[in-house]
Coordinates of N, CA and C and ligand atoms in Angstrom, one line a residue:
X1 N -23.2 14.7 -4.4 CA -23.3 13.8 -3.4 C -21.9 13.6 -3.6
X2 N -21.7 13.0 -2.5 CA -20.4 13.0 -2.2 C -19.5 11.4 -3.0
X3 N -18.1 11.9 -2.6 CA -17.8 10.3 -3.2 C -17.8 9.4 -2.3
X4 N -18.0 8.1 -2.8 CA -17.8 6.3 -2.6 C -15.8 6.8 -2.0
X5 N -16.3 6.3 -1.0 CA -14.8 6.1 -0.5 C -14.2 4.6 -0.1
X6 N -13.5 3.2 -0.5 CA -13.3 2.6 -0.2 C -11.8 2.3 0.8
X7 N -12.1 1.5 1.8 CA -10.7 1.2 2.7 C -10.5 0.2 2.5
X8 N -9.4 -0.6 2.4 CA -8.4 -1.6 1.9 C -7.2 -1.3 2.9
X9 N -6.9 -2.4 4.5 CA -5.5 -2.1 4.9 C -5.6 -3.7 5.7
X10 N -4.8 -3.7 5.6 CA -3.4 -5.2 5.8 C -2.5 -5.7 6.0
X11 N -1.6 -6.8 6.1 CA -0.3 -6.8 6.0 C 0.4 -6.7 4.4
X12 N 1.5 -6.8 4.5 CA 2.5 -6.7 3.6 C 1.7 -8.0 2.4
X13 N 2.3 -7.7 1.3 CA 1.8 -9.3 0.6 C 0.4 -9.8 0.8
X14 N -0.6 -9.5 1.4 CA -1.4 -10.0 1.6 C -2.5 -9.6 0.2
X15 N -2.1 -8.8 -1.3 CA -3.3 -8.5 -2.1 C -3.8 -7.5 -2.1
X16 N -3.6 -6.5 -1.3 CA -4.6 -5.7 -1.2 C -4.8 -4.8 -2.9
X17 N -3.4 -4.5 -3.7 CA -3.4 -4.1 -4.4 C -3.7 -4.9 -5.3
X18 N -3.5 -5.7 -5.7 CA -3.8 -6.4 -6.8 C -5.3 -6.3 -6.7
X19 N -6.1 -6.9 -5.6 CA -7.9 -6.7 -5.2 C -8.3 -5.2 -5.6
X20 N -7.4 -4.3 -5.2 CA -8.0 -3.0 -4.6 C -7.9 -2.9 -6.8
X21 N -7.2 -2.3 -7.5 CA -7.2 -2.2 -8.8 C -7.9 -2.8 -9.4
X22 N -7.6 -4.1 -9.5 CA -8.7 -4.4 -10.7 C -10.4 -4.2 -9.9
X23 N -10.9 -4.8 -8.3 CA -11.9 -4.2 -8.3 C -12.3 -2.6 -8.6
X24 N -11.3 -2.0 -8.7 CA -11.5 -0.6 -9.0 C -12.0 -0.4 -10.4
X25 N -11.5 -0.9 -11.6 CA -11.8 -1.0 -12.7 C -13.1 -1.6 -13.1
X26 N -13.2 -3.0 -12.5 CA -14.9 -3.0 -13.0 C -16.2 -2.3 -11.9
X27 N -15.3 -1.6 -11.1 CA -17.1 -0.8 -11.1 C -16.3 1.0 -11.7
X28 N -15.3 1.0 -12.1 CA -15.0 3.0 -12.9 C -14.3 3.6 -11.7
X29 N -13.8 3.0 -10.5 CA -13.4 3.3 -9.3 C -11.9 3.8 -9.4
X30 N -11.4 5.3 -9.0 CA -9.9 5.1 -8.9 C -8.9 4.3 -7.9
X31 N -8.3 3.8 -8.7 CA -7.1 2.8 -7.5 C -6.0 4.0 -6.9
X32 N -6.1 4.1 -5.4 CA -4.8 4.8 -4.9 C -4.1 3.6 -4.0
X33 N -3.0 3.1 -4.6 CA -1.9 2.2 -3.8 C -1.1 3.4 -2.6
X34 N -1.8 3.6 -1.3 CA -0.6 4.6 -0.5 C 0.9 4.2 -0.7
X35 N 0.7 2.5 -0.5 CA 2.4 2.3 -0.1 C 2.8 2.9 -1.1
X36 N 3.0 3.2 -1.8 CA 4.1 3.4 -3.3 C 4.3 5.0 -3.0
X37 N 3.3 5.7 -2.2 CA 3.9 7.1 -1.3 C 5.5 6.8 -0.3
X38 N 4.9 5.6 0.5 CA 5.9 5.9 1.2 C 7.3 4.8 0.5
X39 N 6.9 4.0 -0.4 CA 8.3 3.8 -0.7 C 9.0 5.2 -1.5
X40 N 8.1 5.5 -2.4 CA 8.8 6.4 -3.1 C 10.0 7.9 -1.9
X41 N 9.3 7.7 -1.1 CA 10.0 8.0 0.3 C 11.4 7.7 0.7
X42 N 11.1 6.5 0.8 CA 12.3 5.2 1.6 C 12.9 5.3 0.3
X43 N 12.2 4.8 -1.3 CA 14.1 5.4 -2.4 C 14.2 6.4 -2.0
X44 N 13.7 7.3 -2.1 CA 14.7 9.1 -2.5 C 15.8 8.9 -1.2
X45 N 15.1 8.3 -0.1 CA 16.1 8.4 1.2 C 17.4 7.7 0.6
X46 N 17.3 6.6 -0.1 CA 18.1 5.2 -0.6 C 19.1 6.3 -1.3
X47 N 18.4 7.1 -2.3 CA 19.1 7.7 -3.7 C 20.0 9.1 -3.2
X48 N 19.7 9.4 -2.1 CA 20.2 10.4 -1.0 C 21.6 9.8 -0.4
X49 N 21.4 8.9 -0.4 CA 22.3 7.8 0.7 C 22.1 8.4 1.9
X50 N 20.9 8.1 2.0 CA 20.1 8.8 3.7 C 19.9 7.2 4.3
X51 N 20.4 7.0 5.7 CA 19.8 6.3 5.8 C 18.3 6.7 6.3
X52 N 17.3 5.3 5.9 CA 16.0 5.2 6.3 C 15.5 5.5 7.1
X53 N 16.8 5.1 8.3 CA 16.2 5.0 9.7 C 16.6 6.6 10.6
X54 N 16.9 6.7 9.6 CA 17.8 8.2 9.9 C 16.6 9.4 10.3
X55 N 15.6 9.7 11.1 CA 14.5 10.5 11.2 C 14.7 11.5 10.5
X56 N 15.8 12.3 11.2 CA 16.3 13.7 11.0 C 16.6 14.1 9.4
X57 N 17.5 13.3 9.2 CA 18.3 13.1 8.2 C 16.6 13.1 6.7
X58 N 15.9 11.6 7.3 CA 14.2 12.0 6.6 C 13.6 12.9 6.0
X59 N 13.6 13.7 7.8 CA 12.5 14.4 7.7 C 12.9 15.7 6.7
X60 N 14.6 16.1 7.0 CA 14.9 17.3 6.2 C 14.7 17.5 4.8
X61 N 14.8 15.8 4.3 CA 14.7 15.6 2.7 C 13.6 16.1 2.2
X62 N 11.8 16.0 3.3 CA 11.2 16.3 2.8 C 10.6 17.2 2.4
X63 N 11.5 18.5 2.0 CA 11.1 19.9 1.7 C 12.1 19.6 0.3
X64 N 12.3 18.7 0.0 CA 12.8 18.5 -1.6 C 11.8 17.3 -2.2
X65 N 11.0 17.1 -2.0 CA 10.7 15.6 -2.4 C 9.2 15.8 -2.8
X66 N 8.9 15.6 -4.1 CA 7.3 16.5 -5.1 C 6.8 14.7 -5.3
X67 N 6.0 14.3 -5.1 CA 5.3 13.2 -5.6 C 4.5 13.3 -6.4
X68 N 3.5 12.5 -7.4 CA 3.0 12.6 -8.1 C 2.2 11.2 -8.0
X69 N 1.6 10.9 -8.3 CA 0.7 10.0 -8.7 C -0.4 9.9 -9.8
X70 N 0.1 8.8 -11.1 CA -0.5 9.2 -12.3 C -1.2 7.3 -12.8
X71 N -2.5 7.7 -13.8 CA -3.2 6.2 -14.0 C -2.9 6.0 -14.9
X72 N -2.4 4.7 -15.5 CA -2.6 4.2 -17.3 C -4.1 3.9 -17.4
X73 N -3.9 3.6 -18.9 CA -5.2 3.7 -19.2 C -6.0 2.2 -18.6
X74 N -5.3 1.0 -17.9 CA -5.7 -0.1 -17.6 C -6.2 0.3 -16.1
X75 N -5.9 1.4 -15.7 CA -6.0 1.9 -14.6 C -5.1 1.5 -13.4
X76 N -3.6 0.9 -13.7 CA -2.7 0.6 -13.1 C -2.0 2.2 -12.6
X77 N -1.7 2.3 -11.6 CA -0.7 3.3 -11.0 C 0.7 4.0 -10.9
X78 N 1.0 5.0 -11.4 CA 2.9 5.0 -11.6 C 2.7 6.1 -10.8
X79 N 3.7 6.0 -9.5 CA 4.7 7.3 -8.8 C 5.6 7.7 -9.5
X80 N 5.3 8.8 -9.3 CA 6.6 9.6 -10.1 C 7.4 10.9 -8.0
X81 N 8.3 10.8 -8.8 CA 9.6 11.2 -7.4 C 9.8 12.4 -8.3
X82 N 9.9 13.8 -8.3 CA 10.4 14.9 -8.5 C 10.6 14.9 -10.0
X83 N 9.7 14.3 -10.7 CA 9.0 14.2 -11.9 C 9.5 12.7 -12.7
X84 N 10.2 11.8 -11.9 CA 10.6 10.6 -12.5 C 10.1 9.4 -12.2
X85 N 9.4 8.9 -13.4 CA 8.9 7.7 -13.2 C 9.7 6.5 -12.2
X86 N 9.1 6.4 -10.8 CA 10.1 5.1 -10.3 C 9.4 4.0 -10.0
X87 N 7.9 4.0 -10.6 CA 6.8 2.8 -10.1 C 7.9 1.5 -10.2
X88 N 9.0 1.3 -10.7 CA 9.8 -0.2 -10.9 C 10.7 -0.1 -9.7
X89 N 11.5 1.0 -9.2 CA 12.4 0.8 -9.1 C 11.8 0.5 -7.3
X90 N 10.4 1.8 -6.7 CA 10.1 1.3 -6.0 C 9.6 -0.1 -4.7
X91 N 9.7 -1.3 -6.4 CA 9.5 -2.7 -5.8 C 10.5 -3.4 -5.2
X92 N 11.5 -3.3 -4.7 CA 12.8 -4.0 -4.9 C 12.5 -4.5 -3.0
X93 N 13.1 -5.0 -2.2 CA 13.5 -5.8 -1.3 C 14.1 -4.6 -0.4
X94 N 14.6 -4.0 -0.9 CA 15.4 -2.9 0.0 C 14.7 -1.6 0.2
X95 N 13.3 -1.4 -1.7 CA 13.0 -0.4 -1.2 C 11.5 -0.5 0.1
X96 N 11.2 -2.3 0.2 CA 9.9 -2.4 0.9 C 10.8 -2.0 2.5
X97 N 11.7 -2.3 2.5 CA 12.7 -2.2 4.2 C 12.1 -0.8 4.6
X98 N 12.7 -0.5 3.0 CA 13.2 1.0 3.7 C 11.7 2.4 3.7
X99 N 10.5 1.9 3.0 CA 9.0 2.4 3.1 C 9.1 2.0 4.7
X100 N 9.2 0.9 4.8 CA 8.6 0.6 6.6 C 9.4 1.4 7.5
X101 N 10.4 1.9 6.8 CA 11.7 2.5 7.9 C 11.0 4.1 8.3
X102 N 10.9 4.7 7.3 CA 10.6 5.8 7.0 C 8.5 6.2 7.6
X103 N 7.9 5.2 6.9 CA 6.4 5.4 7.4 C 6.2 5.2 9.1
X104 N 7.3 4.7 10.1 CA 6.9 5.3 11.3 C 7.6 6.7 11.3
X105 N 7.5 7.6 11.0 CA 8.2 8.8 11.2 C 6.8 9.8 11.0
X106 N 6.6 10.4 12.2 CA 5.6 11.5 12.7 C 5.3 11.8 11.4
X107 N 6.8 12.9 11.5 CA 7.1 13.8 9.5 C 6.5 13.1 8.6
X108 N 6.6 12.1 8.2 CA 6.4 11.5 7.0 C 4.9 11.4 6.7
X109 N 4.4 10.9 7.7 CA 2.9 10.4 7.6 C 2.8 11.8 7.7
X110 N 2.5 12.9 8.2 CA 2.4 14.1 7.6 C 2.2 15.0 6.8
X111 N 2.7 14.3 6.3 CA 3.5 14.9 5.3 C 2.9 14.5 3.7
X112 N 2.7 13.0 3.9 CA 1.2 12.3 3.0 C 0.1 12.0 3.6
X113 N -0.6 12.9 4.4 CA -1.8 12.3 5.0 C -2.7 13.3 3.8
X114 N -2.7 14.5 3.9 CA -3.5 15.2 3.3 C -3.9 14.7 1.4
X115 N -2.5 14.8 1.2 CA -2.8 14.2 -0.4 C -3.5 13.6 -0.5
X116 N -3.5 12.1 0.5 CA -4.1 11.1 0.4 C -5.6 11.3 0.7
X117 N -6.1 12.3 1.4 CA -7.2 12.8 1.6 C -7.6 13.5 0.2
X118 N -6.7 14.6 -0.2 CA -7.5 15.3 -1.9 C -8.0 13.8 -2.1
X119 N -6.6 13.3 -2.8 CA -7.0 12.4 -3.8 C -8.1 11.3 -3.5
X120 N -8.3 11.3 -2.6 CA -9.8 10.3 -2.0 C -10.9 11.4 -2.4
X121 N -11.0 12.7 -2.4 CA -12.2 13.2 -2.8 C -12.4 13.9 -3.5
X122 N -11.8 13.3 -4.9 CA -12.4 13.8 -6.2 C -13.1 12.7 -7.1
X123 N -12.9 11.4 -6.8 CA -13.3 10.3 -7.3 C -13.6 9.4 -6.4
X124 N -14.7 8.5 -7.0 CA -15.1 7.6 -6.2 C -13.8 6.3 -6.3
X125 N -13.5 6.2 -5.1 CA -12.3 5.4 -5.1 C -12.0 4.5 -3.6
X126 N -10.9 3.4 -4.3 CA -10.2 2.5 -3.4 C -9.1 2.4 -2.9
X127 N -8.7 2.7 -1.3 CA -7.5 3.5 -1.0 C -6.9 1.5 -0.7
X128 N -5.5 1.4 -0.8 CA -5.4 0.9 -0.3 C -3.9 1.2 1.1
X129 N -3.8 0.2 2.1 CA -2.7 0.7 3.1 C -2.6 0.3 4.3
X130 N -2.2 0.6 5.4 CA -2.6 0.0 6.4 C -3.2 1.0 7.4
X131 N -3.4 2.3 6.9 CA -4.2 3.3 8.4 C -5.2 4.3 7.3
X132 N -6.0 3.0 6.2 CA -7.0 3.9 5.5 C -8.1 4.0 6.3
X133 N -8.8 3.0 7.3 CA -9.9 2.9 7.8 C -9.7 4.1 8.5
X134 N -8.4 3.4 9.8 CA -8.6 4.1 10.9 C -7.6 6.0 10.7
X135 N -7.8 6.2 10.4 CA -6.7 7.2 9.5 C -6.8 8.5 8.6
X136 N -7.1 7.8 7.1 CA -7.1 8.4 6.5 C -8.2 9.0 6.1
X137 N -9.4 7.6 5.9 CA -10.2 7.9 5.5 C -11.6 7.4 7.0
X138 N -11.2 8.0 7.7 CA -12.0 7.0 9.3 C -13.5 7.0 8.6
X139 N -13.9 7.9 7.6 CA -15.9 8.7 7.3 C -16.2 7.1 5.8
X140 N -15.1 6.3 5.1 CA -15.0 5.3 4.5 C -16.5 5.2 4.8
X141 N -17.0 4.4 3.4 CA -18.3 3.3 3.4 C -18.4 2.5 3.4
X142 N -17.4 1.3 3.0 CA -16.5 0.5 3.1 C -15.1 0.5 4.0
X143 N -14.9 -0.5 5.2 CA -13.3 -0.8 5.3 C -13.5 -2.6 5.2
X144 N -12.5 -2.4 4.3 CA -12.1 -3.7 4.9 C -10.6 -3.9 5.2
X145 N -10.3 -5.0 6.4 CA -9.1 -5.8 6.4 C -8.7 -6.9 6.0
X146 N -7.9 -6.9 5.3 CA -7.5 -8.3 4.3 C -6.4 -8.8 5.8
X147 N -6.6 -10.0 5.4 CA -5.4 -11.4 5.8 C -5.3 -12.1 5.3
X148 N -3.8 -13.0 5.6 CA -3.6 -14.5 5.1 C -2.8 -14.6 5.9
X149 N -2.0 -16.0 5.7 CA -1.0 -17.1 6.8 C 0.0 -16.1 6.2
X150 N 1.0 -16.1 6.9 CA 2.5 -15.4 6.6 C 2.7 -16.2 5.3
X151 N 2.6 -17.8 5.1 CA 3.6 -18.9 4.7 C 2.5 -18.2 3.0
X152 N 1.2 -17.7 2.7 CA 0.7 -18.0 2.0 C 1.1 -16.3 1.3
X153 N 1.2 -15.2 2.2 CA 1.9 -14.1 1.8 C 3.0 -14.1 0.9
X154 N 4.4 -14.8 1.9 CA 5.6 -15.6 1.2 C 5.5 -15.3 0.1
X155 N 4.7 -16.8 -0.2 CA 4.3 -17.0 -1.6 C 4.2 -16.5 -2.3
X156 N 3.3 -15.7 -1.9 CA 2.3 -14.3 -3.0 C 3.8 -13.5 -3.6
X157 N 4.4 -13.2 -3.1 CA 5.6 -12.4 -3.1 C 6.8 -13.1 -3.4
X158 N 7.1 -14.1 -3.1 CA 7.9 -14.6 -4.3 C 7.9 -14.9 -5.5
X159 N 7.0 -15.1 -5.6 CA 6.7 -15.3 -7.0 C 6.5 -14.3 -7.6
X160 N 5.9 -12.9 -7.3 CA 5.6 -11.9 -7.7 C 7.3 -10.9 -7.9
X161 N 8.3 -11.3 -7.0 CA 9.7 -10.6 -7.4 C 10.2 -11.8 -8.6
X162 N 9.7 -13.0 -8.1 CA 10.3 -14.1 -9.3 C 10.3 -13.4 -10.8
X163 N 9.3 -13.1 -11.0 CA 8.8 -12.7 -11.8 C 9.2 -11.5 -12.6
X164 N 10.2 -10.7 -11.4 CA 10.5 -9.5 -12.0 C 11.5 -9.6 -12.3
X165 N 12.4 -10.2 -12.2 CA 13.4 -10.7 -11.7 C 14.3 -10.7 -11.2
X166 N 13.7 -10.7 -9.6 CA 14.5 -10.1 -8.4 C 14.4 -11.8 -7.7
X167 N 15.5 -11.9 -7.2 CA 15.8 -13.5 -6.7 C 15.9 -13.1 -5.2
X168 N 15.3 -13.5 -4.8 CA 15.3 -13.6 -3.1 C 15.6 -15.1 -3.0
X169 N 15.9 -15.4 -1.7 CA 15.3 -16.8 -1.4 C 13.4 -17.4 -0.3
X170 N 13.0 -17.7 -0.6 CA 12.1 -18.0 0.1 C 11.4 -17.7 1.7
X171 N 13.1 -18.1 2.1 CA 12.5 -18.0 3.6 C 13.0 -16.3 3.8
X172 N 13.9 -15.9 2.8 CA 14.5 -14.5 3.0 C 13.2 -13.2 2.6
X173 N 12.6 -13.9 1.9 CA 11.0 -13.1 1.4 C 10.4 -12.9 2.9
X174 N 9.9 -14.2 3.6 CA 8.9 -14.6 4.4 C 9.8 -13.8 5.6
X175 N 11.1 -13.6 5.2 CA 11.2 -13.3 7.1 C 11.4 -11.6 7.3
X176 N 11.4 -10.9 5.6 CA 11.3 -9.7 5.9 C 10.0 -9.3 5.9
X177 N 8.9 -10.2 4.8 CA 7.4 -9.7 5.4 C 7.3 -9.9 6.7
X178 N 7.7 -10.7 7.8 CA 7.1 -11.0 9.1 C 7.7 -9.6 9.7
X179 N 9.3 -9.0 9.8 CA 10.1 -7.9 10.4 C 9.7 -6.7 9.2
X180 N 8.8 -6.8 8.5 CA 7.7 -5.6 8.2 C 6.7 -5.2 8.9
X181 N 5.8 -6.1 8.8 CA 4.4 -6.3 9.5 C 5.1 -5.8 10.9
X182 N 5.6 -6.3 12.0 CA 6.0 -6.0 13.3 C 6.5 -4.9 12.9
X183 N 7.4 -4.0 12.8 CA 7.7 -2.9 12.6 C 6.2 -1.7 12.2
X184 N 5.3 -2.2 11.2 CA 3.7 -1.5 10.9 C 2.8 -1.7 11.6
X185 N 3.2 -2.4 12.6 CA 2.3 -2.9 13.8 C 2.5 -2.4 15.3
X186 N 3.2 -2.3 15.1 CA 4.1 -1.7 16.3 C 4.7 -0.2 16.6
X187 N 4.9 0.2 15.8 CA 4.7 1.8 15.3 C 4.1 2.3 16.7
X188 N 3.9 3.8 17.1 CA 3.2 4.5 17.8 C 2.0 5.3 16.9
X189 N 2.8 5.7 15.6 CA 1.6 6.9 14.9 C 1.1 5.7 14.1
X190 N 0.1 5.8 13.9 CA -1.1 5.4 12.6 C -0.6 3.7 12.4
X191 N -0.6 2.9 13.1 CA -0.1 1.6 13.3 C -0.9 0.4 12.2
X192 N -0.6 -0.8 12.2 CA -1.7 -1.6 11.3 C -2.8 -1.8 12.3
X193 N -4.0 -1.6 12.5 CA -4.9 -2.5 12.9 C -5.9 -2.2 12.0
X194 N -7.1 -3.8 12.2 CA -8.5 -3.2 11.3 C -8.7 -1.8 12.4
X195 N -9.6 -1.3 11.3 CA -10.8 0.0 12.2 C -11.6 -1.3 12.7
X196 N -12.6 -0.7 14.1 CA -13.1 -1.2 14.9 C -14.8 -1.6 13.8
X197 N -14.8 -0.7 12.9 CA -15.9 -1.3 11.5 C -15.7 -1.9 10.3
X198 N -14.2 -2.3 10.8 CA -14.0 -3.2 9.3 C -14.0 -4.4 9.4
X199 N -14.8 -5.3 8.0 CA -15.3 -5.9 7.6 C -13.6 -6.8 7.1
X200 N -13.3 -7.6 8.1 CA -12.6 -8.5 7.7 C -12.5 -9.8 6.5
X201 N -11.3 -10.5 5.8 CA -11.2 -10.8 5.1 C -10.2 -11.9 4.8
X202 N -10.4 -12.6 4.9 CA -9.5 -14.3 5.4 C -8.8 -14.3 3.7
X203 N -7.8 -13.9 2.7 CA -7.9 -14.4 1.8 C -7.3 -15.6 1.3
X204 N -6.5 -16.3 2.5 CA -5.4 -17.5 2.2 C -5.8 -18.0 1.1
X205 N -7.3 -18.4 1.2 CA -8.1 -19.6 0.2 C -8.6 -18.9 -1.2
X206 N -8.7 -18.2 -1.1 CA -8.9 -17.3 -1.9 C -7.6 -17.5 -3.6
X207 N -8.4 -17.6 -4.4 CA -7.7 -17.2 -5.9 C -8.5 -15.6 -5.6
X208 N -7.4 -15.0 -6.6 CA -7.4 -13.5 -7.1 C -8.7 -13.3 -7.3
X209 N -9.2 -14.3 -8.1 CA -10.7 -13.5 -9.0 C -11.5 -13.7 -7.7
X210 N -11.1 -14.9 -6.9 CA -12.3 -14.7 -6.0 C -12.6 -13.5 -5.4
X211 N -11.5 -13.2 -4.4 CA -11.4 -12.0 -3.8 C -11.7 -10.7 -4.5
X212 N -11.3 -10.2 -5.5 CA -12.0 -9.7 -6.4 C -13.5 -9.6 -6.2
X213 N -14.0 -10.4 -6.6 CA -15.5 -10.8 -6.5 C -16.1 -10.6 -5.5
X214 N -15.5 -10.9 -4.7 CA -16.2 -10.7 -2.9 C -16.4 -9.2 -2.8
X215 N -15.0 -8.3 -2.8 CA -14.6 -7.3 -2.5 C -15.2 -6.1 -3.7
X216 N -15.8 -6.9 -4.7 CA -17.0 -6.2 -5.7 C -18.2 -6.2 -5.2
X217 N -18.6 -7.2 -4.6 CA -19.9 -7.8 -4.5 C -19.9 -6.6 -3.0
X218 N -18.8 -7.0 -2.0 CA -19.3 -5.4 -0.9 C -19.4 -4.3 -1.1
X219 N -19.2 -4.0 -2.1 CA -18.7 -2.3 -2.5 C -20.5 -2.1 -3.7
X220 N -20.5 -2.8 -4.1 CA -21.8 -2.5 -4.6 C -23.3 -2.8 -3.8
X221 N -22.8 -3.5 -2.6 CA -23.7 -3.2 -1.7 C -24.0 -2.4 -0.7
X222 N -23.1 -1.3 -0.9 CA -23.1 0.1 0.1 C -24.0 1.0 -0.7
Ligands
LIG1 O1 1.6 -1.7 0.9 P1 3.1 -1.6 1.2 O2 3.8 -2.7 0.8 O3 3.8 -0.9 -0.5 O4 3.4 -0.3 1.5 C1 5.2 0.0 1.9 C2 5.5 0.1 3.6 O5 5.0 1.4 3.4 C3 4.3 -0.7 4.5 O6 5.7 -1.5 5.2 C4 4.2 -0.1 5.5 C5 4.2 1.8 5.1 N1 2.6 1.7 4.5 C6 2.1 2.6 5.7 O7 2.5 2.7 6.4 N2 0.7 3.2 5.8 C7 0.1 3.0 4.3 N3 -1.1 3.7 4.4 C8 0.9 2.3 3.5 C9 1.9 2.0 3.5

């Protein structure tokens, strides 16, 4: 029998990764945070002193990049860039903006496409990202598109960054989220948008536990 594939897409800080990780844990699925791959490429550019908007140089850099995803026993995903664990380094505001910039480049998207599909073919899985339902897994058995107001998403990201000791004002967090969503939505290749056959879920007024319960129920219904 084929594997069950669940696609979860939506804008920045809508809760995709937390929901996907917890739902996957409940169901014994593998959870794959595809944003981490784009973030690692953005980080690699920064580490190489390359402007993340410089498509020619980012593209040339790809030949020297090796990415690997591993999972902790609790299901949390870790990302390795050329053998180094960069799971924390990719979460800074700078890495977020760099990820969004490189993710608009067709060469970067092509570089990551096959490995995402391969990962998804090996186990029952939940992938979260921006183009999972539209491009990466067009045949996923369930496609979810999460939304929440910009204020609520900024509030969640603000607290997440604070917990990590990264100080950025609420207004700056919100402005960056909005800018990133605009870039991700308006790019030519694989833009952020709901797949035609996706289920929309507004998480604005849902707690994490409630959102996980809804998603888990939908998956069990497949
Ligand atoms: O999900 P995230 O915030 O970690 O993603 C970081 C950036 O990567 C996001 O701004 C857009 C890009 N991305 C993408 O283009 N396609 C995906 N499937 C996942 C992320």
